[in-house]
Coordinates of C-alpha atoms in Angstrom, one line a residue:
S5 CA 92.6 75.4 13.6
K6 CA 94.4 78.3 14.6
L7 CA 92.0 80.6 12.2
Q8 CA 89.1 78.7 13.8
A9 CA 90.0 79.7 17.1
I10 CA 90.4 83.2 16.4
L11 CA 87.4 83.5 14.2
G12 CA 85.4 81.5 16.6
T13 CA 86.4 84.2 19.6
F14 CA 85.3 87.1 17.5
H15 CA 81.9 86.0 16.3
S16 CA 80.4 83.0 16.8
S17 CA 78.5 82.1 13.9
F18 CA 81.9 82.7 11.5
W19 CA 81.4 79.1 9.7
M20 CA 78.2 80.2 8.2
S21 CA 79.6 82.9 5.8
N22 CA 82.4 83.5 3.5
A23 CA 83.5 86.8 5.6
I24 CA 83.0 88.8 9.1
R25 CA 82.3 92.1 9.7
T26 CA 82.5 92.8 13.0
K27 CA 83.0 95.0 15.9
L28 CA 86.2 94.1 18.1
S29 CA 86.0 94.7 21.9
S30 CA 89.8 96.6 22.5
A31 CA 90.6 93.0 24.3
Q32 CA 89.8 91.2 21.0
A33 CA 92.4 93.3 19.3
I34 CA 94.8 93.2 21.5
S35 CA 94.6 89.5 21.1
L36 CA 95.0 89.8 17.4
S37 CA 98.5 91.7 18.4
S38 CA 99.9 88.7 20.3
M39 CA 99.4 86.0 18.7
D40 CA 102.2 84.5 16.8
A41 CA 100.4 83.6 13.4
G42 CA 103.6 83.0 11.3
D43 CA 103.3 82.6 7.7
S44 CA 99.9 80.7 7.2
I45 CA 97.9 83.7 8.4
Q46 CA 97.9 87.2 7.5
I47 CA 96.7 90.2 9.6
T48 CA 96.7 94.2 7.8
T49 CA 95.5 96.6 10.1
S50 CA 95.5 100.0 10.3
K51 CA 97.8 102.5 11.6
D52 CA 95.8 103.8 14.7
F53 CA 95.4 100.1 15.5
N54 CA 98.7 99.4 15.5
E55 CA 99.5 102.3 17.7
F56 CA 96.7 101.4 20.0
T57 CA 98.1 97.8 20.1
A58 CA 101.7 98.7 20.3
K59 CA 100.9 100.2 24.3
F60 CA 100.6 96.4 25.2
K61 CA 103.5 94.7 23.2
N62 CA 105.6 95.2 26.4
F63 CA 104.3 95.0 30.2
T64 CA 107.8 96.3 31.5
K65 CA 106.5 99.4 30.3
I66 CA 103.0 100.3 32.3
A67 CA 103.3 103.7 33.4
P68 CA 104.0 104.2 37.0
I69 CA 100.8 106.3 39.2
K70 CA 101.9 108.1 42.7
I71 CA 100.5 106.4 45.6
S72 CA 97.8 108.0 47.1
K73 CA 98.9 109.9 50.5
N74 CA 95.4 108.7 51.8
F75 CA 96.7 104.9 51.1
K76 CA 97.9 104.2 55.0
G77 CA 100.4 101.6 54.4
K78 CA 103.8 101.1 52.9
L79 CA 103.9 98.8 49.6
R80 CA 106.7 96.8 48.5
P81 CA 107.8 97.7 44.9
Y82 CA 106.1 94.3 43.3
Q83 CA 103.1 95.4 44.9
K84 CA 103.6 99.1 43.4
E85 CA 103.8 97.3 40.4
G86 CA 100.6 95.5 41.1
V87 CA 98.9 98.9 41.3
Y88 CA 100.1 100.1 38.2
W89 CA 99.0 96.7 36.4
L90 CA 95.0 97.5 37.6
N91 CA 95.1 101.2 36.5
F92 CA 96.5 100.2 33.4
L93 CA 93.3 97.8 33.1
Y94 CA 91.3 100.4 34.6
E95 CA 92.5 103.5 32.0
F96 CA 92.0 100.9 28.8
G97 CA 88.7 99.4 29.9
F98 CA 89.8 95.6 30.2
G99 CA 89.0 93.3 33.2
G100 CA 91.7 91.8 34.9
I101 CA 93.0 89.1 37.2
L102 CA 95.5 89.4 39.8
A103 CA 96.7 85.8 40.6
D104 CA 99.5 86.5 42.8
E105 CA 100.4 83.9 45.2
M106 CA 99.0 84.0 48.6
G107 CA 100.9 86.2 51.2
L108 CA 102.2 88.5 48.4
G109 CA 99.1 90.8 49.3
K110 CA 96.4 91.2 46.7
T111 CA 93.9 92.7 49.2
V112 CA 96.3 95.6 50.0
Q113 CA 97.6 96.4 45.9
T114 CA 93.4 96.4 45.7
L115 CA 92.7 99.0 48.0
A116 CA 95.9 100.7 47.3
F117 CA 94.1 101.2 43.6
L118 CA 90.6 102.0 45.0
Q119 CA 91.7 105.0 47.2
H120 CA 93.7 106.2 43.7
L121 CA 90.4 106.0 42.1
K122 CA 88.8 107.7 45.2
D123 CA 91.6 110.4 44.7
Q124 CA 90.7 111.0 40.8
G125 CA 87.1 111.5 41.4
N126 CA 85.4 108.1 41.3
N127 CA 82.5 108.4 43.1
S128 CA 80.3 105.3 42.1
P129 CA 80.3 102.3 45.0
V130 CA 82.7 99.4 44.1
L131 CA 81.0 96.2 44.8
I132 CA 83.8 93.6 46.8
V133 CA 82.4 89.7 46.7
V134 CA 84.2 87.5 49.2
P135 CA 84.1 84.2 51.0
T136 CA 81.8 84.7 54.2
S137 CA 84.8 83.6 56.5
I138 CA 87.2 86.8 55.3
I139 CA 84.3 89.5 55.3
T140 CA 85.7 90.7 58.4
N141 CA 89.5 91.1 57.3
W142 CA 88.5 92.7 54.3
L143 CA 86.6 95.7 56.8
Y144 CA 89.7 95.7 58.7
E145 CA 92.2 96.0 56.2
A146 CA 90.0 98.9 54.7
R147 CA 89.7 100.7 58.0
K148 CA 93.6 100.3 58.4
F149 CA 95.0 100.8 54.9
T150 CA 92.1 103.3 53.4
P151 CA 90.5 104.8 56.2
N152 CA 89.0 107.7 54.1
L153 CA 86.9 105.1 52.4
S154 CA 83.2 104.5 53.5
V155 CA 82.8 100.9 54.1
L156 CA 79.2 99.2 53.8
V157 CA 79.4 95.4 54.9
M158 CA 75.7 93.7 53.7
H159 CA 76.2 90.6 56.1
G160 CA 73.7 89.4 58.4
P161 CA 69.9 89.8 58.4
E162 CA 69.8 93.7 59.4
R163 CA 71.7 94.2 55.5
K164 CA 68.0 94.3 54.2
S165 CA 67.5 97.5 55.5
L166 CA 71.3 99.0 53.9
F167 CA 70.1 98.1 50.1
R168 CA 69.0 101.8 49.8
D169 CA 72.3 103.3 51.3
I170 CA 75.0 101.5 48.4
S171 CA 75.3 104.5 46.4
D172 CA 76.6 106.5 50.0
Y173 CA 79.4 104.4 50.3
D174 CA 82.6 104.2 48.1
I175 CA 83.1 100.2 49.2
V176 CA 80.1 97.7 49.5
I177 CA 81.5 94.5 50.7
T178 CA 79.2 90.9 50.6
S179 CA 80.0 87.0 50.1
Y180 CA 79.1 84.5 47.8
T181 CA 76.3 83.0 50.0
L182 CA 74.4 86.4 50.0
L183 CA 75.0 87.3 46.3
R184 CA 72.8 84.8 45.5
I185 CA 70.5 85.6 47.9
D186 CA 70.7 89.2 46.8
K187 CA 71.0 89.1 43.6
Q188 CA 68.2 91.5 42.3
R189 CA 68.6 94.0 44.9
L190 CA 72.4 94.5 44.2
S191 CA 71.9 94.4 40.6
Q192 CA 69.5 97.4 40.8
H193 CA 72.9 99.6 41.2
D194 CA 75.3 100.4 39.2
Y195 CA 79.3 100.1 40.3
S196 CA 82.4 101.5 39.0
Y197 CA 84.2 98.4 39.8
V198 CA 82.6 94.7 40.8
I199 CA 85.9 93.0 42.3
L200 CA 85.6 88.9 42.9
D201 CA 88.1 87.8 46.0
E202 CA 88.7 84.4 45.5
A203 CA 87.4 84.5 42.4
Q204 CA 87.5 80.6 42.1
N205 CA 84.1 80.3 43.6
I206 CA 82.5 81.5 39.8
K207 CA 84.8 78.6 38.5
N208 CA 81.7 76.5 37.7
E209 CA 80.1 78.6 34.9
Q210 CA 76.2 76.5 35.6
A211 CA 76.6 77.6 39.6
A212 CA 73.9 79.9 40.8
T213 CA 77.1 81.9 42.1
T214 CA 78.7 82.2 39.2
K215 CA 75.3 83.4 36.9
A216 CA 74.7 86.0 39.8
A217 CA 78.1 87.6 39.4
K218 CA 77.8 87.9 36.0
S219 CA 74.5 89.5 36.2
L220 CA 75.8 92.4 37.8
S221 CA 76.2 96.0 35.6
S222 CA 79.8 97.4 36.7
D223 CA 82.0 99.9 34.0
R224 CA 85.0 97.2 35.2
Y225 CA 85.5 93.8 37.0
V226 CA 88.5 92.5 38.4
A227 CA 89.2 89.0 40.0
L228 CA 91.5 88.1 42.3
T229 CA 92.9 84.6 43.0
G230 CA 96.3 81.9 43.2
T231 CA 94.5 79.7 41.5
P232 CA 92.6 81.0 38.0
T233 CA 92.9 77.6 36.8
E234 CA 92.4 74.4 39.5
N235 CA 91.1 71.7 37.7
R236 CA 90.0 72.2 33.4
P237 CA 90.6 75.4 31.2
L238 CA 86.8 75.9 31.2
E239 CA 87.0 77.3 34.9
L240 CA 89.8 80.0 33.7
W241 CA 87.1 80.3 30.5
S242 CA 84.3 80.7 33.4
I243 CA 86.3 83.8 35.2
M244 CA 87.1 85.6 31.5
D245 CA 83.8 85.4 31.0
F246 CA 82.9 87.3 33.9
L247 CA 85.6 90.0 33.5
M248 CA 85.0 90.0 29.2
P249 CA 82.2 88.4 28.2
G250 CA 82.8 86.6 24.9
Y251 CA 86.6 87.7 24.4
L252 CA 87.2 83.6 24.7
G253 CA 84.4 82.8 22.5
S254 CA 81.1 81.0 23.3
K255 CA 81.5 78.1 26.4
E256 CA 80.8 75.2 23.6
F257 CA 83.2 76.9 21.2
F258 CA 86.0 77.1 24.0
K259 CA 85.5 73.7 25.1
K260 CA 85.5 72.5 21.5
H261 CA 88.1 74.6 20.2
F262 CA 90.8 75.0 23.3
E263 CA 89.4 72.7 26.5
K264 CA 89.3 69.5 24.4
P265 CA 92.6 69.9 22.2
I266 CA 94.7 71.1 25.4
L267 CA 93.3 68.0 27.5
N268 CA 94.5 65.8 24.7
A269 CA 98.2 65.0 25.2
E270 CA 99.4 65.2 21.8
S271 CA 98.1 68.6 20.4
G272 CA 97.5 69.8 23.9
N273 CA 100.8 72.0 24.0
E274 CA 100.3 74.1 21.0
V275 CA 96.5 74.9 21.6
A276 CA 97.5 76.0 25.3
G277 CA 100.2 78.1 24.2
F278 CA 97.7 80.0 22.1
L279 CA 95.2 80.5 24.8
R280 CA 98.3 81.8 27.2
S281 CA 98.9 84.5 24.1
R282 CA 95.1 85.7 24.4
V283 CA 95.0 85.9 28.0
R284 CA 98.4 86.9 29.3
P285 CA 98.3 90.6 29.2
F286 CA 95.1 90.1 31.7
I287 CA 96.7 88.1 33.9
L288 CA 99.4 89.6 36.7
K289 CA 100.7 86.1 38.3
R290 CA 103.8 86.7 40.6
K291 CA 105.3 83.8 42.7
K292 CA 107.0 84.5 46.3
I293 CA 110.6 83.3 44.8
E294 CA 109.9 85.8 41.9
V295 CA 110.0 88.8 44.4
E296 CA 111.7 87.5 47.3
K297 CA 114.1 90.2 47.2
D298 CA 111.3 92.4 47.8
L299 CA 110.1 90.7 50.8
P300 CA 111.4 90.8 54.2
P301 CA 112.6 87.4 56.0
K302 CA 109.4 87.4 58.3
L303 CA 105.8 88.8 57.3
E304 CA 103.4 88.8 59.7
T305 CA 99.8 88.5 59.4
T306 CA 96.7 88.6 61.4
I307 CA 93.2 87.1 60.3
H308 CA 90.0 88.3 61.4
V309 CA 87.5 85.8 62.0
E310 CA 83.3 85.6 62.6
M311 CA 82.4 83.2 64.6
T312 CA 79.4 80.4 63.1
Q313 CA 76.0 80.7 64.4
S314 CA 75.8 78.2 66.4
Q315 CA 79.3 78.8 67.7
R316 CA 78.1 82.6 69.0
A317 CA 74.9 81.2 70.5
L318 CA 77.1 78.5 72.5
Y319 CA 79.8 82.1 73.5
N320 CA 77.3 84.1 74.9
E321 CA 75.5 81.1 76.6
M322 CA 79.0 80.0 78.3
L323 CA 79.5 84.0 79.2
D324 CA 76.4 84.6 80.8
E325 CA 77.4 81.5 83.0
V326 CA 80.7 82.4 83.7
R327 CA 80.8 86.4 83.9
P328 CA 79.0 86.8 87.1
R329 CA 80.9 84.4 88.6
V330 CA 84.3 86.1 87.8
F331 CA 83.1 89.3 89.1
D332 CA 81.5 87.9 92.0
E333 CA 84.7 86.3 92.7
I334 CA 86.4 90.1 92.1
K335 CA 84.8 91.4 94.7
E336 CA 85.0 89.2 97.4
K337 CA 89.0 88.6 96.2
G338 CA 90.1 91.4 94.3
V339 CA 91.6 90.8 90.7
G340 CA 94.9 89.0 92.0
G341 CA 92.9 86.8 94.2
A342 CA 90.1 85.9 91.8
S343 CA 93.2 84.6 89.0
V344 CA 92.1 80.9 88.9
C345 CA 88.7 81.7 88.4
I346 CA 89.1 84.1 85.5
L347 CA 92.0 81.7 83.8
A348 CA 89.5 78.9 83.8
A349 CA 86.8 81.3 82.6
L350 CA 89.0 82.6 79.6
L351 CA 89.9 79.1 78.9
R352 CA 86.9 78.3 78.2
L353 CA 85.5 81.0 76.0
R354 CA 88.9 80.8 74.1
Q355 CA 87.8 77.0 73.3
V356 CA 84.4 78.0 72.2
C357 CA 86.3 80.8 69.6
N358 CA 88.5 77.7 68.5
H359 CA 85.4 75.1 67.9
P360 CA 82.9 74.2 70.0
R361 CA 83.5 70.6 69.5
S362 CA 87.2 70.9 71.0
L363 CA 85.4 71.2 74.9
E364 CA 84.8 67.8 75.9
A365 CA 81.3 68.2 77.0
F366 CA 80.7 69.1 73.0
K367 CA 83.1 66.8 70.9
E368 CA 80.3 64.6 70.0
L369 CA 78.0 67.1 69.1
E370 CA 78.0 67.3 64.9
D371 CA 75.7 70.6 65.1
F372 CA 78.4 72.9 66.5
T373 CA 80.3 74.6 64.1
S374 CA 83.6 76.9 64.1
G375 CA 84.1 80.1 61.6
K376 CA 87.7 80.0 62.8
L377 CA 88.4 76.2 61.5
N378 CA 86.3 77.2 57.6
V379 CA 88.8 79.8 57.5
L380 CA 91.7 77.6 58.4
Q381 CA 90.7 75.0 55.9
D382 CA 90.8 77.5 53.5
L383 CA 94.0 79.1 54.3
V384 CA 95.8 75.6 54.4
T385 CA 94.2 74.6 51.0
E386 CA 95.4 77.2 49.4
A387 CA 98.7 77.6 51.2
L388 CA 99.7 73.2 49.9
E389 CA 98.3 74.5 46.4
S390 CA 101.1 77.0 46.2
G391 CA 103.7 74.8 47.4
R392 CA 104.2 75.6 50.5
K393 CA 104.9 73.9 53.7
I394 CA 103.2 74.4 56.9
L395 CA 103.8 74.6 60.8
L396 CA 100.2 74.7 62.3
Y397 CA 99.9 75.3 66.2
S398 CA 97.4 75.1 68.5
Q399 CA 97.6 75.2 72.2
F400 CA 94.8 72.7 72.8
L401 CA 95.1 69.2 72.7
G402 CA 91.3 69.1 71.5
M403 CA 91.4 71.3 69.0
L404 CA 94.6 69.7 67.4
A405 CA 92.5 66.2 67.4
L406 CA 89.8 68.1 65.5
I407 CA 92.6 69.7 63.0
R408 CA 93.8 66.3 62.9
N409 CA 90.9 64.7 62.1
W410 CA 90.4 66.6 59.0
L411 CA 93.9 66.5 57.7
E412 CA 93.3 62.6 57.5
E413 CA 89.8 63.1 56.2
T414 CA 91.3 65.3 53.2
K415 CA 94.2 62.9 52.9
V416 CA 96.7 65.8 53.8
N417 CA 100.1 64.0 54.2
H418 CA 101.6 65.5 58.1
L419 CA 103.3 64.7 61.1
Y420 CA 101.8 65.0 64.6
L421 CA 103.8 66.5 67.8
D422 CA 102.8 67.1 71.1
G423 CA 103.9 66.5 74.6
S424 CA 103.7 63.0 74.4
T425 CA 105.4 62.6 71.6
K426 CA 109.0 60.5 71.9
N427 CA 110.9 60.7 69.0
R428 CA 110.8 64.1 68.3
Q429 CA 114.0 64.9 66.2
D430 CA 112.8 61.9 63.9
L431 CA 110.1 64.1 63.0
V432 CA 111.7 66.9 62.4
D433 CA 114.6 65.6 60.3
Q434 CA 111.4 63.7 58.2
F435 CA 109.6 67.1 57.7
N436 CA 112.7 68.9 57.2
A437 CA 114.3 66.5 54.2
D438 CA 110.7 65.1 52.9
D439 CA 108.8 67.4 50.1
D440 CA 105.7 64.9 50.2
I441 CA 105.1 66.2 53.9
R442 CA 103.5 69.3 53.6
L443 CA 102.3 70.0 57.2
F444 CA 103.4 69.5 60.6
L445 CA 100.8 69.9 63.5
I446 CA 102.3 70.6 66.5
S447 CA 101.1 71.5 70.3
L448 CA 102.3 75.3 71.1
K449 CA 103.6 74.1 74.3
A450 CA 105.7 70.8 73.0
G451 CA 106.6 72.9 70.0
G452 CA 107.9 76.2 71.0
T453 CA 111.4 75.4 71.8
G454 CA 114.2 72.5 70.8
L455 CA 113.1 72.2 67.3
N456 CA 114.5 73.4 63.9
L457 CA 112.0 73.4 61.2
T458 CA 113.5 75.7 58.5
G459 CA 111.8 73.1 55.7
A460 CA 108.8 75.2 56.6
D461 CA 107.6 78.7 55.2
T462 CA 104.5 79.4 56.6
V463 CA 103.5 79.5 60.3
I464 CA 100.2 79.5 61.2
I465 CA 98.9 80.0 65.0
Y466 CA 95.6 79.1 65.6
D467 CA 94.7 80.2 68.9
P468 CA 97.0 83.5 69.7
W469 CA 97.5 84.2 73.5
W470 CA 98.8 87.0 75.9
N471 CA 102.5 86.5 75.5
P472 CA 104.4 87.4 72.0
A473 CA 107.5 85.5 73.1
V474 CA 106.0 82.0 72.8
E475 CA 104.2 83.3 69.7
D476 CA 107.7 84.5 68.3
Q477 CA 109.5 81.4 69.6
A478 CA 106.8 79.1 67.6
A479 CA 107.8 81.0 64.2
D480 CA 111.2 80.9 64.8
R481 CA 111.3 77.1 64.5
A482 CA 111.0 77.8 61.0
H483 CA 112.5 81.3 60.7
R484 CA 116.2 80.8 61.9
I485 CA 119.3 80.2 60.3
G486 CA 119.5 78.2 57.2
Q487 CA 116.2 79.3 56.3
T488 CA 116.5 80.3 52.6
K489 CA 112.9 81.7 52.5
A490 CA 110.7 84.4 53.5
V491 CA 108.4 83.1 56.2
N492 CA 104.8 83.8 56.6
V493 CA 102.9 84.1 59.8
Y494 CA 99.2 83.9 60.5
R495 CA 97.2 84.4 63.5
L496 CA 93.8 83.6 63.3
V497 CA 91.8 85.9 65.6
T498 CA 87.8 85.4 66.4
E499 CA 86.1 88.8 66.1
H500 CA 84.0 90.1 69.0
S501 CA 85.6 87.6 71.6
V502 CA 87.5 87.5 74.2
E503 CA 90.8 86.5 71.5
S504 CA 89.9 90.0 69.7
H505 CA 89.6 91.7 73.2
I506 CA 92.9 90.0 74.1
M507 CA 94.5 91.4 71.3
E508 CA 93.4 95.0 71.9
L509 CA 94.9 94.9 75.5
K510 CA 97.9 93.6 74.1
E511 CA 98.4 96.6 71.5
R512 CA 97.2 99.1 74.3
K513 CA 99.0 98.5 77.3
S514 CA 102.8 97.0 76.9
K515 CA 102.5 95.4 81.0
I516 CA 99.5 93.6 79.6
V517 CA 101.8 90.9 78.6
D518 CA 103.1 90.0 81.7
A519 CA 99.7 90.0 83.2
L520 CA 99.0 85.9 83.0
L521 CA 102.5 85.0 82.9
D522 CA 103.0 85.1 86.7
T523 CA 103.4 81.9 88.5
K524 CA 101.6 83.4 91.1
G525 CA 98.7 84.7 88.9
I526 CA 97.4 87.8 88.1
S527 CA 98.6 90.9 89.1
P528 CA 95.9 93.6 90.2
L529 CA 98.6 96.4 89.5
K530 CA 98.4 95.0 85.8
L531 CA 95.2 94.2 85.0
S532 CA 92.8 96.3 86.2
R533 CA 88.9 95.7 86.8
E534 CA 88.3 97.7 83.6
D535 CA 90.4 95.1 81.4
I536 CA 88.6 92.5 83.1
E537 CA 85.3 94.0 82.1
K538 CA 86.7 94.1 78.5
L539 CA 87.8 90.5 78.1
F540 CA 84.2 89.5 79.5
A541 CA 82.6 92.1 77.5
Y542 CA 79.1 91.2 75.9
E543 CA 79.1 91.5 72.1
I544 CA 76.5 91.4 69.1

């Protein structure tokens, strides 16, 4: 059966002949060298072959490279090793899966490597395919860490005029949804790399998205996913077939000689071990617990989110309604005197950023969707699959109710706390002690103080606001004495909205933090008319 597995991945019709003469890819050659055949199978290889394969026996000896000066960030030691590994794959023509656990920086490692490639003279575009919800995040990360790399985002109806410009850019970003639609136009270009983020999106080998991804022409391929196999071995085959077609044999052969025995309890361990030996060199997976010595106690990440179409339409409609009212009030009373009107308008716009249905007037309207809720669902799902325990905060009870409905529909075991909760300490103790309860949904105002939630290692702030102290207090429910793990804090910010403008003002003006905290309202000395103009700006 082992001989069958070896020969079948080298030549699909091996069973029709007593001898096979075939050309092996370098990856197939490596798989031979890593196989523990014992005495039952003898493999004789040439000196050149042995010298070639010896390079892959020990992955701790991958040669380091110098991180580019054009990369504007600081990599942790394990992240540098990830860049070295990506370069190793590149130099020897392999595809691979960067499968680090969520929060370890797969995006930043990839960008550091792409900057290195550019420095080495690579001028062909790199195509990055991502879920729609994180297109903006990739753009932000690229601008932040690799500002010298030109980025083209293929998104929205205006993209149709951009296909001719692809070869002029270093990085081209599109979504899985648009990959299906634009397959022919994208396939007309050659890429130095095609990179799939959240590559579990091609786990179904029969899906149109998977077929579209496999039709792209590139020198190299890389997949980023913390979950290369979610339900069955064939999902791993599908991703590997994108990276290195034929390496694990045909789909039919893989199902018969790998998947079926692995799913059979009696013979599964031996075949699974053999499969692991074949894919091990091409998958780099680190868990937080393995690299925790490299992690600071608290890792903070801002996730930039685009609104859905229905959400954007309502936001602009509401902006049309509240903007004139706000500036009429300012004209009459000044910024300070208009504070109540300004706060009420900001409140409504922020609720639309969260989800239109979090507003009482729209809660029964099923047509409204939310880009932020879509991102949250992906984030929570991945965190739970990685074994995380989560504190999830929102300031709005209407939004908490929507999130709670989703958690109940998907049967996520969770606890809930808001200002009306009486047995706070009982819930805290239950969350910290019970490993089966993986998520605590909390009102930011009610949960900001008096809770010790060191059972959690992930904090999600659904709707950031002016005052970082309140958010820090929420994060510090988990990040405090007694916590033994690094804590990841995620802030979800709606792009091209009052939320993103607030974040910009917070960075630009240190005193802005106090502007809306004064119990007497907004001080005209702290929040200028120009600031108000920016907050209520129209966006495309």
